[in-house]
């Protein structure tokens, strides 16, 4: 496994559970984009027009979350922060309201559960919302998990399942003829493998050692995220995730049970930079303040930026790549945390049987023509 983020960890864990001898190469397993992510499981509220196929995968993964989180906790004793709290997506002006009404109609046409609320009813649910909120969508099925806790639990579960951790960066993928044979690590170790899974997030698109036509078409999409602390007294600050689109940008507030309030996220396509910028922080706070004015009173405890791995259709790349021995688990873009359970199951199936399960076939690594179409490893 190249990459010990949550996608690499879940794949390694599930593969080891199915009896495969598995190693993960990563200098800091459990890190990556999950250290930054808010952990919304927002299959319905983040629905995009034209992404109905991805919706099916997102919903299937969301449905697996309760059992997945319970299994991890039972095995490791670690809580993942899975919280079935629901989400409220609100509109701040007449244009937002019209857009949200359209989204509601689209969601309803797909049989999704989402309820239209007046501004007053939104504020009844979340009293700290701005008085000007014009209406909103109550989606009781969009929950949250804490990605840092999830990563810690996955790391422990993988260790318990016998996964070996090689705490080094990967210098390059090793090839012999038309076959990937493993990886050379930065510490000089060569790791030989029958199958090498590339699960390096946005780095997957520029890993050394692969011919250009085999590199997955994955680009970095920067997200800046803030963490604040909610007051312990006076009842919950927010009881569920609250989000909106403000001036075309998504802003969301994810309240954790431990008092952390995660505020995200920018979406910037300027390469590999992970600087937290004054402009990014300003825009997030400005937009969130329009939504919930009281946030400016809260202590700001952390600012961080990460890189989402974006693919051409913003859906994941799963399964066999253009070279024998290479398997992809990358390109999850905005849905890496949501798609963690189902990615682990799908990749374990590929590694054991050579076949992607039916639900994952629309996301086969070869769909952009850069990789083999057949699903064997
Ligand atoms: N899914 C939330 C984000 O990527 O910002």
Short mmCIF file of C-alpha atoms and ligand atoms in Angstrom, two decimals:
data_model
loop_
_atom_site.label_atom_id
_atom_site.label_comp_id
_atom_site.label_asym_id
_atom_site.label_seq_id
_atom_site.Cartn_x
_atom_site.Cartn_y
_atom_site.Cartn_z
CA UNK A 1 0.00 0.00 0.00
CA UNK A 2 1.49 3.33 -1.01
CA UNK A 3 -0.10 5.82 1.37
CA UNK A 4 -1.37 5.43 4.93
CA UNK A 5 -4.21 7.96 4.86
CA UNK A 6 -7.69 6.70 5.64
CA UNK A 7 -8.12 5.16 2.16
CA UNK A 8 -4.81 3.29 2.37
CA UNK A 9 -5.50 2.21 5.94
CA UNK A 10 -9.01 0.91 5.29
CA UNK A 11 -7.81 -0.98 2.23
CA UNK A 12 -4.91 -2.53 4.15
CA UNK A 13 -7.14 -3.45 7.07
CA UNK A 14 -9.85 -5.05 4.92
CA UNK A 15 -7.24 -6.86 2.78
CA UNK A 16 -5.53 -8.24 5.89
CA UNK A 17 -8.91 -9.36 7.26
CA UNK A 18 -9.35 -11.33 4.01
CA UNK A 19 -6.04 -13.12 4.59
CA UNK A 20 -3.64 -11.09 2.43
CA UNK A 21 -0.14 -10.25 3.67
CA UNK A 22 -0.19 -6.47 3.59
CA UNK A 23 2.26 -3.62 4.20
CA UNK A 24 1.63 0.14 4.27
CA UNK A 25 4.42 2.56 3.31
CA UNK A 26 3.96 6.03 4.79
CA UNK A 27 6.21 8.13 7.05
CA UNK A 28 3.17 9.21 9.09
CA UNK A 29 0.30 6.74 8.72
CA UNK A 30 -3.01 8.21 9.79
CA UNK A 31 -2.08 11.63 8.37
CA UNK A 32 -2.95 13.07 4.97
CA UNK A 33 -6.12 14.94 4.02
CA UNK A 34 -8.09 13.31 6.87
CA UNK A 35 -6.13 15.45 9.36
CA UNK A 36 -7.76 18.48 7.79
CA UNK A 37 -11.20 17.18 6.75
CA UNK A 38 -14.33 18.06 8.71
CA UNK A 39 -15.80 14.58 8.28
CA UNK A 40 -19.25 15.40 6.96
CA UNK A 41 -21.05 12.37 5.59
CA UNK A 42 -23.03 14.60 3.24
CA UNK A 43 -24.29 12.38 0.43
CA UNK A 44 -27.54 14.34 0.10
CA UNK A 45 -26.56 17.92 0.96
CA UNK A 46 -23.43 17.81 -1.25
CA UNK A 47 -25.35 16.29 -4.18
CA UNK A 48 -24.23 17.86 -7.48
CA UNK A 49 -26.26 17.88 -10.68
CA UNK A 50 -24.93 15.22 -13.07
CA UNK A 51 -23.36 13.14 -10.30
CA UNK A 52 -26.20 10.64 -9.75
CA UNK A 53 -23.90 7.63 -10.28
CA UNK A 54 -21.59 8.90 -7.57
CA UNK A 55 -24.64 9.52 -5.37
CA UNK A 56 -25.40 5.79 -5.39
CA UNK A 57 -21.89 4.98 -4.19
CA UNK A 58 -22.00 7.78 -1.60
CA UNK A 59 -25.34 6.57 -0.22
CA UNK A 60 -24.18 2.96 -0.15
CA UNK A 61 -21.10 4.01 1.83
CA UNK A 62 -23.13 6.23 4.17
CA UNK A 63 -25.38 3.25 4.89
CA UNK A 64 -22.35 1.19 5.89
CA UNK A 65 -21.10 3.79 8.38
CA UNK A 66 -22.99 2.73 11.54
CA UNK A 67 -21.77 -0.89 11.33
CA UNK A 68 -18.33 0.18 10.12
CA UNK A 69 -17.84 2.58 13.04
CA UNK A 70 -19.19 0.02 15.53
CA UNK A 71 -16.87 -2.69 14.17
CA UNK A 72 -13.83 -0.41 14.47
CA UNK A 73 -14.73 0.57 18.03
CA UNK A 74 -15.35 -3.01 19.06
CA UNK A 75 -12.02 -4.14 17.63
CA UNK A 76 -9.87 -1.26 18.85
CA UNK A 77 -11.67 0.28 21.81
CA UNK A 78 -11.36 3.62 19.99
CA UNK A 79 -14.28 5.92 19.26
CA UNK A 80 -14.46 7.22 15.67
CA UNK A 81 -16.63 10.22 16.55
CA UNK A 82 -19.44 8.91 14.31
CA UNK A 83 -22.42 11.07 15.17
CA UNK A 84 -25.83 10.69 13.52
CA UNK A 85 -26.67 14.36 13.95
CA UNK A 86 -28.21 15.37 10.59
CA UNK A 87 -27.54 18.51 8.56
CA UNK A 88 -29.32 21.79 7.87
CA UNK A 89 -28.48 23.54 4.58
CA UNK A 90 -29.73 27.12 4.64
CA UNK A 91 -30.26 30.02 2.25
CA UNK A 92 -29.18 33.55 3.12
CA UNK A 93 -30.87 35.50 0.33
CA UNK A 94 -33.53 35.15 -2.35
CA UNK A 95 -31.10 33.71 -4.94
CA UNK A 96 -29.76 31.11 -2.49
CA UNK A 97 -33.32 30.25 -1.61
CA UNK A 98 -34.22 29.65 -5.25
CA UNK A 99 -31.09 27.48 -5.73
CA UNK A 100 -31.86 25.49 -2.60
CA UNK A 101 -35.48 25.03 -3.73
CA UNK A 102 -34.16 23.60 -7.04
CA UNK A 103 -31.80 21.31 -5.15
CA UNK A 104 -34.68 20.16 -2.99
CA UNK A 105 -36.77 19.34 -6.08
CA UNK A 106 -33.81 17.43 -7.53
CA UNK A 107 -33.26 15.51 -4.30
CA UNK A 108 -36.96 14.66 -4.09
CA UNK A 109 -37.02 13.48 -7.72
CA UNK A 110 -34.28 11.01 -6.77
CA UNK A 111 -36.26 9.73 -3.79
CA UNK A 112 -33.91 11.31 -1.23
CA UNK A 113 -35.10 12.38 2.20
CA UNK A 114 -34.89 16.13 2.58
CA UNK A 115 -37.44 18.50 4.10
CA UNK A 116 -37.97 22.15 3.15
CA UNK A 117 -38.17 24.50 6.17
CA UNK A 118 -39.05 28.17 6.45
CA UNK A 119 -36.44 30.53 7.90
CA UNK A 120 -38.35 30.56 11.17
CA UNK A 121 -38.37 26.77 11.38
CA UNK A 122 -34.62 26.70 10.64
CA UNK A 123 -34.05 29.02 13.59
CA UNK A 124 -36.32 26.93 15.78
CA UNK A 125 -33.96 24.02 15.13
CA UNK A 126 -30.78 26.09 15.42
CA UNK A 127 -31.48 29.26 17.44
CA UNK A 128 -28.05 30.79 16.73
CA UNK A 129 -28.68 31.05 12.99
CA UNK A 130 -28.71 34.58 11.59
CA UNK A 131 -32.15 36.23 11.70
CA UNK A 132 -31.98 36.76 7.92
CA UNK A 133 -31.93 33.05 7.02
CA UNK A 134 -34.60 32.65 4.32
CA UNK A 135 -35.26 28.93 4.45
CA UNK A 136 -33.41 25.66 4.38
CA UNK A 137 -33.26 21.93 3.86
CA UNK A 138 -33.35 19.60 6.80
CA UNK A 139 -31.53 16.39 5.92
CA UNK A 140 -31.62 14.03 8.88
CA UNK A 141 -29.56 11.36 7.09
CA UNK A 142 -26.35 13.39 6.54
CA UNK A 143 -24.16 12.73 9.56
CA UNK A 144 -20.55 13.22 10.65
CA UNK A 145 -17.48 11.32 11.80
CA UNK A 146 -14.23 12.69 13.25
CA UNK A 147 -11.61 11.89 10.57
CA UNK A 148 -8.68 12.10 13.00
CA UNK A 149 -10.30 9.60 15.34
CA UNK A 150 -11.31 7.48 12.38
CA UNK A 151 -7.70 7.42 11.16
CA UNK A 152 -6.46 6.44 14.64
CA UNK A 153 -8.99 3.60 14.85
CA UNK A 154 -8.14 2.37 11.34
CA UNK A 155 -4.43 2.43 12.14
CA UNK A 156 -4.98 0.37 15.28
CA UNK A 157 -7.34 -2.05 13.50
CA UNK A 158 -4.78 -2.55 10.74
CA UNK A 159 -2.03 -3.21 13.29
CA UNK A 160 -4.26 -5.74 15.08
CA UNK A 161 -5.01 -7.44 11.75
CA UNK A 162 -1.28 -7.92 11.17
CA UNK A 163 -0.57 -5.14 8.64
CA UNK A 164 3.12 -4.15 8.56
CA UNK A 165 3.88 -0.42 8.70
CA UNK A 166 6.95 0.85 6.84
CA UNK A 167 7.48 4.36 8.16
CA UNK A 168 9.18 5.85 5.16
CA UNK A 169 8.16 7.85 2.12
CA UNK A 170 8.06 6.06 -1.24
CA UNK A 171 10.91 7.17 -3.52
CA UNK A 172 9.44 5.46 -6.57
CA UNK A 173 7.22 2.67 -7.79
CA UNK A 174 9.31 -0.24 -9.10
CA UNK A 175 8.52 -1.75 -12.52
CA UNK A 176 9.96 -4.73 -14.37
CA UNK A 177 8.88 -4.93 -18.00
CA UNK A 178 5.12 -4.43 -18.11
CA UNK A 179 4.62 -5.09 -14.45
CA UNK A 180 4.72 -3.16 -11.20
CA UNK A 181 6.77 -5.15 -8.72
CA UNK A 182 6.64 -3.02 -5.57
CA UNK A 183 8.28 0.17 -4.38
CA UNK A 184 11.63 1.65 -3.44
CA UNK A 185 11.35 3.53 -0.16
CA UNK A 186 13.18 6.76 0.67
CA UNK A 187 15.15 4.91 3.38
CA UNK A 188 16.63 2.64 0.67
CA UNK A 189 14.46 -0.43 1.35
CA UNK A 190 12.97 -2.22 -1.64
CA UNK A 191 9.55 -3.76 -0.99
CA UNK A 192 8.49 -6.49 -3.39
CA UNK A 193 4.75 -7.01 -3.85
CA UNK A 194 2.41 -9.03 -6.08
CA UNK A 195 0.01 -6.11 -6.05
CA UNK A 196 0.88 -2.50 -5.28
CA UNK A 197 -2.03 -0.27 -4.30
CA UNK A 198 -1.55 3.43 -5.02
CA UNK A 199 -3.54 5.24 -2.32
CA UNK A 200 -1.47 8.37 -1.97
CA UNK A 201 -4.29 10.93 -2.30
CA UNK A 202 -3.40 13.87 -4.53
CA UNK A 203 0.25 12.68 -4.61
CA UNK A 204 -0.93 9.65 -6.60
CA UNK A 205 -0.93 11.81 -9.73
CA UNK A 206 2.80 12.53 -9.55
CA UNK A 207 4.32 9.45 -7.93
CA UNK A 208 7.77 8.69 -9.35
CA UNK A 209 8.52 5.52 -11.32
CA UNK A 210 5.33 5.15 -13.35
CA UNK A 211 5.16 5.91 -17.08
CA UNK A 212 3.15 9.06 -17.82
CA UNK A 213 0.20 7.19 -19.34
CA UNK A 214 -0.18 5.07 -16.19
CA UNK A 215 -0.21 7.96 -13.71
CA UNK A 216 -3.79 8.49 -12.47
CA UNK A 217 -5.35 11.78 -13.60
CA UNK A 218 -5.55 13.21 -10.09
CA UNK A 219 -5.02 16.87 -9.21
CA UNK A 220 -4.69 18.67 -5.85
CA UNK A 221 -7.70 20.74 -4.74
CA UNK A 222 -6.75 22.78 -1.70
CA UNK A 223 -9.12 23.13 1.22
CA UNK A 224 -8.49 25.48 4.14
CA UNK A 225 -10.27 24.55 7.35
CA UNK A 226 -10.54 26.25 10.75
CA UNK A 227 -11.22 24.76 14.15
CA UNK A 228 -12.92 26.72 16.91
CA UNK A 229 -14.01 25.83 20.43
CA UNK A 230 -17.66 26.04 21.46
CA UNK A 231 -18.60 27.11 24.98
CA UNK A 232 -19.40 24.20 27.29
CA UNK A 233 -22.14 26.08 29.13
CA UNK A 234 -25.61 27.21 27.96
CA UNK A 235 -26.56 24.09 25.94
CA UNK A 236 -25.31 23.19 22.46
CA UNK A 237 -23.99 25.99 20.27
CA UNK A 238 -25.17 24.05 17.21
CA UNK A 239 -26.82 20.64 17.41
CA UNK A 240 -26.18 19.54 13.82
CA UNK A 241 -24.03 20.42 10.82
CA UNK A 242 -25.09 23.75 9.33
CA UNK A 243 -24.06 24.76 5.83
CA UNK A 244 -24.77 27.19 3.04
CA UNK A 245 -23.44 28.39 -0.28
CA UNK A 246 -22.34 32.00 0.20
CA UNK A 247 -21.32 34.00 -2.90
CA UNK A 248 -20.79 30.68 -4.70
CA UNK A 249 -18.57 29.12 -2.01
CA UNK A 250 -19.51 26.27 0.29
CA UNK A 251 -19.25 27.04 3.97
CA UNK A 252 -20.08 24.53 6.68
CA UNK A 253 -19.96 24.31 10.46
CA UNK A 254 -19.57 20.84 11.94
CA UNK A 255 -20.10 20.71 15.72
CA UNK A 256 -18.43 17.82 17.53
CA UNK A 257 -19.59 16.35 20.81
CA UNK A 258 -16.20 17.24 22.37
CA UNK A 259 -16.79 20.97 21.83
CA UNK A 260 -14.78 21.38 18.64
CA UNK A 261 -16.45 23.31 15.83
CA UNK A 262 -14.95 22.64 12.40
CA UNK A 263 -15.43 25.42 9.87
CA UNK A 264 -14.68 24.68 6.21
CA UNK A 265 -13.68 24.87 3.50
CA UNK A 266 -12.10 26.69 0.64
CA UNK A 267 -11.74 24.94 -2.72
CA UNK A 268 -8.68 26.21 -4.61
CA UNK A 269 -6.96 24.78 -7.65
CA UNK A 270 -3.49 26.36 -7.47
CA UNK A 271 -1.23 23.31 -7.33
CA UNK A 272 0.57 21.85 -4.36
CA UNK A 273 0.58 24.81 -1.98
CA UNK A 274 -0.83 24.12 1.51
CA UNK A 275 -0.32 27.58 3.00
CA UNK A 276 -3.11 28.89 5.19
CA UNK A 277 -3.77 32.35 3.78
CA UNK A 278 -5.22 35.47 5.37
CA UNK A 279 -7.69 35.63 2.49
CA UNK A 280 -8.84 32.04 2.98
CA UNK A 281 -9.35 32.50 6.72
CA UNK A 282 -11.07 35.86 6.15
CA UNK A 283 -13.52 34.45 3.60
CA UNK A 284 -14.39 31.43 5.75
CA UNK A 285 -14.99 33.58 8.83
CA UNK A 286 -16.90 36.22 6.85
CA UNK A 287 -19.22 33.63 5.27
CA UNK A 288 -19.69 31.64 8.48
CA UNK A 289 -20.42 34.87 10.36
CA UNK A 290 -23.27 35.60 7.96
CA UNK A 291 -24.66 32.18 8.79
CA UNK A 292 -24.06 32.08 12.56
CA UNK A 293 -22.99 35.54 13.82
CA UNK A 294 -21.94 34.19 17.24
CA UNK A 295 -18.95 32.29 15.82
CA UNK A 296 -16.74 35.37 16.00
CA UNK A 297 -16.87 35.14 19.82
CA UNK A 298 -15.35 31.65 19.84
CA UNK A 299 -11.66 30.86 20.35
CA UNK A 300 -9.95 29.99 17.07
CA UNK A 301 -7.81 26.96 17.91
CA UNK A 302 -6.41 25.71 14.61
CA UNK A 303 -5.99 26.62 10.95
CA UNK A 304 -4.92 24.01 8.43
CA UNK A 305 -4.97 23.34 4.69
CA UNK A 306 -5.03 20.01 2.90
CA UNK A 307 -5.27 18.74 -0.65
CA UNK A 308 -8.27 16.81 -1.93
CA UNK A 309 -7.42 14.34 -4.71
CA UNK A 310 -9.64 15.51 -7.60
CA UNK A 311 -10.23 13.30 -10.65
CA UNK A 312 -11.66 14.53 -13.99
CA UNK A 313 -15.22 13.62 -12.91
CA UNK A 314 -14.55 14.15 -9.19
CA UNK A 315 -15.29 10.49 -8.49
CA UNK A 316 -12.81 7.90 -7.22
CA UNK A 317 -10.51 5.73 -9.34
CA UNK A 318 -10.75 2.16 -8.10
CA UNK A 319 -9.18 -1.11 -9.18
CA UNK A 320 -6.69 -2.30 -11.77
CA UNK A 321 -4.45 0.27 -13.49
CA UNK A 322 -2.70 0.13 -16.86
CA UNK A 323 0.20 -1.97 -15.60
CA UNK A 324 -0.15 -5.46 -14.16
CA UNK A 325 0.38 -5.45 -10.44
CA UNK A 326 -0.84 -1.86 -9.95
CA UNK A 327 -4.20 -1.10 -8.32
CA UNK A 328 -5.63 2.38 -7.69
CA UNK A 329 -7.57 3.70 -4.69
CA UNK A 330 -7.49 7.45 -5.18
CA UNK A 331 -9.36 10.44 -6.65
CA UNK A 332 -12.02 10.65 -3.91
CA UNK A 333 -12.07 14.48 -4.07
CA UNK A 334 -14.72 15.84 -1.59
CA UNK A 335 -15.89 12.36 -0.54
CA UNK A 336 -12.85 10.56 0.88
CA UNK A 337 -14.18 10.28 4.43
CA UNK A 338 -17.69 9.36 3.26
CA UNK A 339 -16.37 6.71 0.84
CA UNK A 340 -13.92 5.10 3.27
CA UNK A 341 -16.08 2.08 4.25
CA UNK A 342 -17.10 1.15 0.73
CA UNK A 343 -13.63 1.77 -0.71
CA UNK A 344 -12.16 -0.69 1.79
CA UNK A 345 -14.71 -3.33 0.84
CA UNK A 346 -14.35 -2.79 -2.90
CA UNK A 347 -10.55 -2.80 -2.87
CA UNK A 348 -10.35 -5.90 -0.69
CA UNK A 349 -12.61 -7.64 -3.19
CA UNK A 350 -10.39 -6.56 -6.10
CA UNK A 351 -7.29 -7.78 -4.30
CA UNK A 352 -8.81 -11.13 -3.37
CA UNK A 353 -10.88 -11.98 -6.46
CA UNK A 354 -9.52 -9.70 -9.17
CA UNK A 355 -13.02 -8.27 -9.72
CA UNK A 356 -14.48 -4.94 -8.75
CA UNK A 357 -17.90 -5.44 -7.12
CA UNK A 358 -20.83 -4.25 -9.29
CA UNK A 359 -21.43 -1.12 -7.20
CA UNK A 360 -17.86 0.04 -7.87
CA UNK A 361 -17.66 -0.72 -11.60
CA UNK A 362 -18.68 2.81 -12.71
CA UNK A 363 -15.56 4.01 -10.87
CA UNK A 364 -13.09 1.60 -12.52
CA UNK A 365 -9.61 3.08 -12.75
CA UNK A 366 -9.63 2.64 -16.53
CA UNK A 367 -12.58 4.86 -17.35
CA UNK A 368 -10.49 7.76 -18.61
CA UNK A 369 -8.64 5.54 -21.05
CA UNK A 370 -5.33 5.79 -19.23
CA UNK A 371 -5.59 2.31 -17.80
CA UNK A 372 -6.61 -1.23 -18.69
CA UNK A 373 -10.35 -1.82 -18.80
CA UNK A 374 -10.44 -5.37 -17.47
CA UNK A 375 -10.74 -5.82 -13.74
CA UNK A 376 -8.00 -8.27 -12.88
CA UNK A 377 -4.93 -7.94 -10.76
N1 LIG B 1 -16.71 17.34 1.64
C1 LIG B 1 -16.33 18.60 2.11
C2 LIG B 1 -15.16 19.19 1.47
O1 LIG B 1 -14.48 18.53 0.70
O2 LIG B 1 -14.90 20.35 1.71
#
